[in-house]
Every structure is written in structure tokens, then in C-alpha cells.
XYZ file of C-alpha atoms in Angstrom:
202
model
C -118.774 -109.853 17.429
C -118.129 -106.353 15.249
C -114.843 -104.922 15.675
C -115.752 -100.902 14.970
C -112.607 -98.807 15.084
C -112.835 -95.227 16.130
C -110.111 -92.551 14.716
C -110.019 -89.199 15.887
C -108.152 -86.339 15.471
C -108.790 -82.724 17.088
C -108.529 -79.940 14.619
C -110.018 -80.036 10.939
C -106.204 -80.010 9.430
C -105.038 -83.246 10.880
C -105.531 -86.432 9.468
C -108.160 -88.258 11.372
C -107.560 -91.356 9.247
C -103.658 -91.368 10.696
C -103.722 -94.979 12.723
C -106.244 -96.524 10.147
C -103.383 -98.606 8.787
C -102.374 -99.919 12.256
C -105.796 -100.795 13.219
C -106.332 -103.111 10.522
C -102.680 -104.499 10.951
C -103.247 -105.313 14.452
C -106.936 -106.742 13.788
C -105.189 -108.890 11.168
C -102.462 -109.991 13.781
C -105.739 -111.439 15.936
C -106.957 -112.879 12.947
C -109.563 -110.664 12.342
C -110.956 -107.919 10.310
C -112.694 -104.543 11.529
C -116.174 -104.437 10.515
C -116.472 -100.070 10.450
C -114.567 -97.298 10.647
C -115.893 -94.264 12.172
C -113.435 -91.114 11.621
C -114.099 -87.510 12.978
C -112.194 -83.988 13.318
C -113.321 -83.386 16.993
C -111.955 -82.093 20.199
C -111.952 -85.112 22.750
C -113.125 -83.003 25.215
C -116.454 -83.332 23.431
C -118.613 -86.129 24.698
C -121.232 -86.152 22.205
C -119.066 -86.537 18.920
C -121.194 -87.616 16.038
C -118.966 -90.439 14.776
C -118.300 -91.614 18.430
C -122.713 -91.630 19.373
C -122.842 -92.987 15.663
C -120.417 -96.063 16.441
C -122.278 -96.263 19.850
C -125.962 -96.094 18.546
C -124.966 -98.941 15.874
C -123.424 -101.525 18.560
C -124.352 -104.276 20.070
C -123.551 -106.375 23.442
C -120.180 -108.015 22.392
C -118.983 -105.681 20.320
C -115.809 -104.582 20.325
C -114.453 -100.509 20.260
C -110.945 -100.470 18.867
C -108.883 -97.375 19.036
C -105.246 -96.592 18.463
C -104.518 -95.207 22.340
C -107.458 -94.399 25.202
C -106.691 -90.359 24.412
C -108.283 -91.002 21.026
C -111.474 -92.241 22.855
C -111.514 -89.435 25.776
C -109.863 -86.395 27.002
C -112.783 -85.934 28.846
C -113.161 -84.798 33.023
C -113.937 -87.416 35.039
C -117.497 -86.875 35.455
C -117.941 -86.998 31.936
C -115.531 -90.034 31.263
C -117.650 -92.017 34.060
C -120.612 -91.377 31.448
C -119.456 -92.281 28.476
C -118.256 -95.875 30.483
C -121.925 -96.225 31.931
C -122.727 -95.475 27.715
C -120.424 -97.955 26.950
C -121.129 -100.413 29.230
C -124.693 -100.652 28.912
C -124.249 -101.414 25.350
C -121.987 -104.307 25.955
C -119.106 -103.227 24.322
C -115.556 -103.772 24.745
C -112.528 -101.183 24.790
C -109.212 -102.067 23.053
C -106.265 -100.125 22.639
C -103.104 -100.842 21.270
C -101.684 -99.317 23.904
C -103.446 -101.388 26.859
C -101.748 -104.485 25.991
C -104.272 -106.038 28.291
C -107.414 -105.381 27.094
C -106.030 -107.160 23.776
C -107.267 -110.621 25.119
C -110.962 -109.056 24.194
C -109.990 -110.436 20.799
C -108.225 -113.317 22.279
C -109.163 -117.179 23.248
C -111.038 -117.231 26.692
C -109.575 -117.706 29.371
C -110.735 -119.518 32.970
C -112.795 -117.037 34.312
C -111.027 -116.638 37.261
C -108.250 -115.183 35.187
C -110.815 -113.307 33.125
C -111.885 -111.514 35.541
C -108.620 -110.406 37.133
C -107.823 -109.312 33.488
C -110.916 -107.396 33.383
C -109.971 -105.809 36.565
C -106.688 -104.727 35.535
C -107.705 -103.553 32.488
C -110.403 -101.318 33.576
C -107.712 -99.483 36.113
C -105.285 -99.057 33.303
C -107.753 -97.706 31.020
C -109.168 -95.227 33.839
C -105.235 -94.264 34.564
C -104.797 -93.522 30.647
C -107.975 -91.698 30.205
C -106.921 -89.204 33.903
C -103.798 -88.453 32.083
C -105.164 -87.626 28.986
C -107.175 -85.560 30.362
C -104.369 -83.931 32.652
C -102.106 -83.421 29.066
C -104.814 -81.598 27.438
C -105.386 -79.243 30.985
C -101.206 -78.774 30.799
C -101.480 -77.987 27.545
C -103.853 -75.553 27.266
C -102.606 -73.917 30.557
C -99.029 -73.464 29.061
C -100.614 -72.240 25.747
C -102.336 -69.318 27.847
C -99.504 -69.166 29.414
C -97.563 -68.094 26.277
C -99.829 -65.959 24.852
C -99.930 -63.926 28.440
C -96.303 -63.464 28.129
C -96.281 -62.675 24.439
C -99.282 -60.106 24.989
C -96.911 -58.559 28.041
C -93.879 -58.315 25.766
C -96.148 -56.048 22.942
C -95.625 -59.419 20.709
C -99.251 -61.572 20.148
C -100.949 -60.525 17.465
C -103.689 -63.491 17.450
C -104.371 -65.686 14.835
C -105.904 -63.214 11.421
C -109.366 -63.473 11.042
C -110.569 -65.880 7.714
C -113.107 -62.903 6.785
C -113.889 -64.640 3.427
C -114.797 -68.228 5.700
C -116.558 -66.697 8.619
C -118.600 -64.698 5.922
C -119.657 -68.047 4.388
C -120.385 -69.593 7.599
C -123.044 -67.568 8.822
C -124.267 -67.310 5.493
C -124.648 -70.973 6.275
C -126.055 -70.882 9.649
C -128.566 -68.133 8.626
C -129.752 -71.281 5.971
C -130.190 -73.772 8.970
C -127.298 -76.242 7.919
C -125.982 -78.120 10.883
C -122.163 -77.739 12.551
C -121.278 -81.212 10.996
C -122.704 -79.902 6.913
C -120.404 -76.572 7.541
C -117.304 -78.189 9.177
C -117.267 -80.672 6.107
C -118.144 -77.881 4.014
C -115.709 -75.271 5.315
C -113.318 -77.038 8.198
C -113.951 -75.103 10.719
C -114.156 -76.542 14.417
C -117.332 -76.740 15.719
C -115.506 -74.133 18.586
C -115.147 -71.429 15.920
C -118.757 -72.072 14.451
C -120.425 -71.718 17.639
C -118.521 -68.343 18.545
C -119.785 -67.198 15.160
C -123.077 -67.878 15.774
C -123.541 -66.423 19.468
C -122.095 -62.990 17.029
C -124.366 -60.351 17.581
């Protein structure tokens, strides 16, 4: 069994690496180590996040995906958080949180399986609960952010955020090359939302 801990964080000026000290603090509290790290600056509204199909392309059955809360993993809709179970589940692995106290015993002494699989049971509704609301904040957020900005606009106020000329300019200097989102995020931290609006530029 691999322990592979995923961090995430959604914009390029936040520290993805926040929670890596807890992780390895609460592995060590179960008496044992992670085996990976896999860290990304992505929206988790995103289903196919490099780290995340990285960490999922190098697992195997009994493996275990450790993340700090479930709204690290997904802030997905539903139809796309029922795929990236079916993803997870056909590999095998395991979800633990540290804040699903019950899907701790992953990395716990068996139990009868009986109790096992009421465990399992429970888990898996808490986890789907955690992932709905997740998904709900992000929706409430984003509404009252429009929200805002519609008022703002109404009282003569929004001016939008100023346009990085001297980035955007180096961007599709970059695309026009071929390099990939991931080689001009690292290269320039831009979200993959702002390099794709670039590119569909006339």
C-alpha cells in the first residue's frame, strides 16, 4: 500500500503546498509515511488536472489517496464527481480525508467485515455529502461574486481587473511556439482559464 497525497490549491498565487505539513503529521500519527506528493494550481472544477490523472495513472489497487478535506479532491457537478469515483474506483484506491474521520480506518487495523463494510458505507455517504457541498460553495460563490460586480457596474464603480499587457504578450508568444498550458502556467502563472481566453483571441 502507497499513501499518495494530493494538494491543491485554485489560483497560481496560493500555496498549493499549504496542508503538506499536516499530511505527513497525520500519516505519522498512523504510523506511516506518504510515499508521493502530487501538488497543482488548478480550479477543482477541472476534472482532468494533470497532477490529479498523474497520481491516478501511477496507482495501484490498494492504494491509498490522502487529501487535507474532500473540496481539495472535487468541486466538481455531480455528473462529473460520479466519474472521477468510477476513475477511482476502478483503480482500487482509497479516499482519506482528515476531515472524514471515518474513512481514517483505511490506514487502520481491519476490522470484522461486517463492521467494514458498514464503515465503508458510511464513509462513502459522507464523502458524497462533502463533495455536493463543495460543489454548492463554489456555485454560491461565484453567484455572489457576479453578483457584486453587477451592482458595482450599476453604481458607475467596476473597473475590472487591468490587463497584464507585458504577460499576455508573452503568452501567446508562447502558444504561437506550441508550449503546452502546464510549460506557460509554470512559466508565467497564469490559470489555465486566462490562457485559454488568450488563445481563442482573434
Amino acid at each position: 500500500m502507497f499513501i499518495r497525497a494530493y494538494l491543491r490549491a485554485s489560483t497560481s498565487n496560493q500555496d498549493s503546498n499549504r496542508a503538506k505539513d499536516s499530511l505527513i503529521s497525520f500519516a505519522e500519527s498512523k504510523e506511516h509515511r506518504i510515499a508521493s506528493f502530487y501538488s497543482e494550481n488548478e480550479s477543482g472544477r477541472l476534472l482532468k488536472r494533470p497532477k490529479l490523472m498523474q497520481l491516478l495513472d501511477d496507482s495501484t489497487k490498494g492504494d491509498i489517496l490522502l487529501v487535507e478535506s474532500i473540496d481539495r479532491l472535487t468541486r466538481l457537478t455531480s455528473e462529473q464527481w460520479e466519474t472521477l469515483k468510477l476513475i477511482i474506483s476502478q483503480k482500487g484506491l482509497k479516499i482519506v480525508a482528515l476531515d472524514v474521520p471515518t474513512s481514517h480506518t483505511a490506514l487502520e487495523t481491519k476490522t470484522d467485515s461486517t463492521s467494514e463494510n458498514i464503515l465503508r458505507a458510511v464513509n462513502n455517504m459522507l464523502i458524497d455529502i462533502l463533495a455536493t457541498i463543495a460543489c454548492k460553495d463554489y456555485e454560491q460563490r461565484r453567484e455572489r461574486a457576479a453578483q457584486g460586480i453587477l451592482k458595482a457596474k450599476e453604481n458607475g464603480m467596476y473597473k475590472g481587473r487591468p490587463e497584464n499587457k507585458e504577460r499576455n504578450a508573452g503568452i501567446l508568444k508562447m502558444l504561437k511556439h506550441g508550449s503546452t498550458y502546464t510549460e506557460i502556467q509554470k512559466a508565467t502563472g497564469a490559470s489555465r482559464a486566462t490562457i485559454a481566453k488568450l488563445r481563442e483571441k482573434p
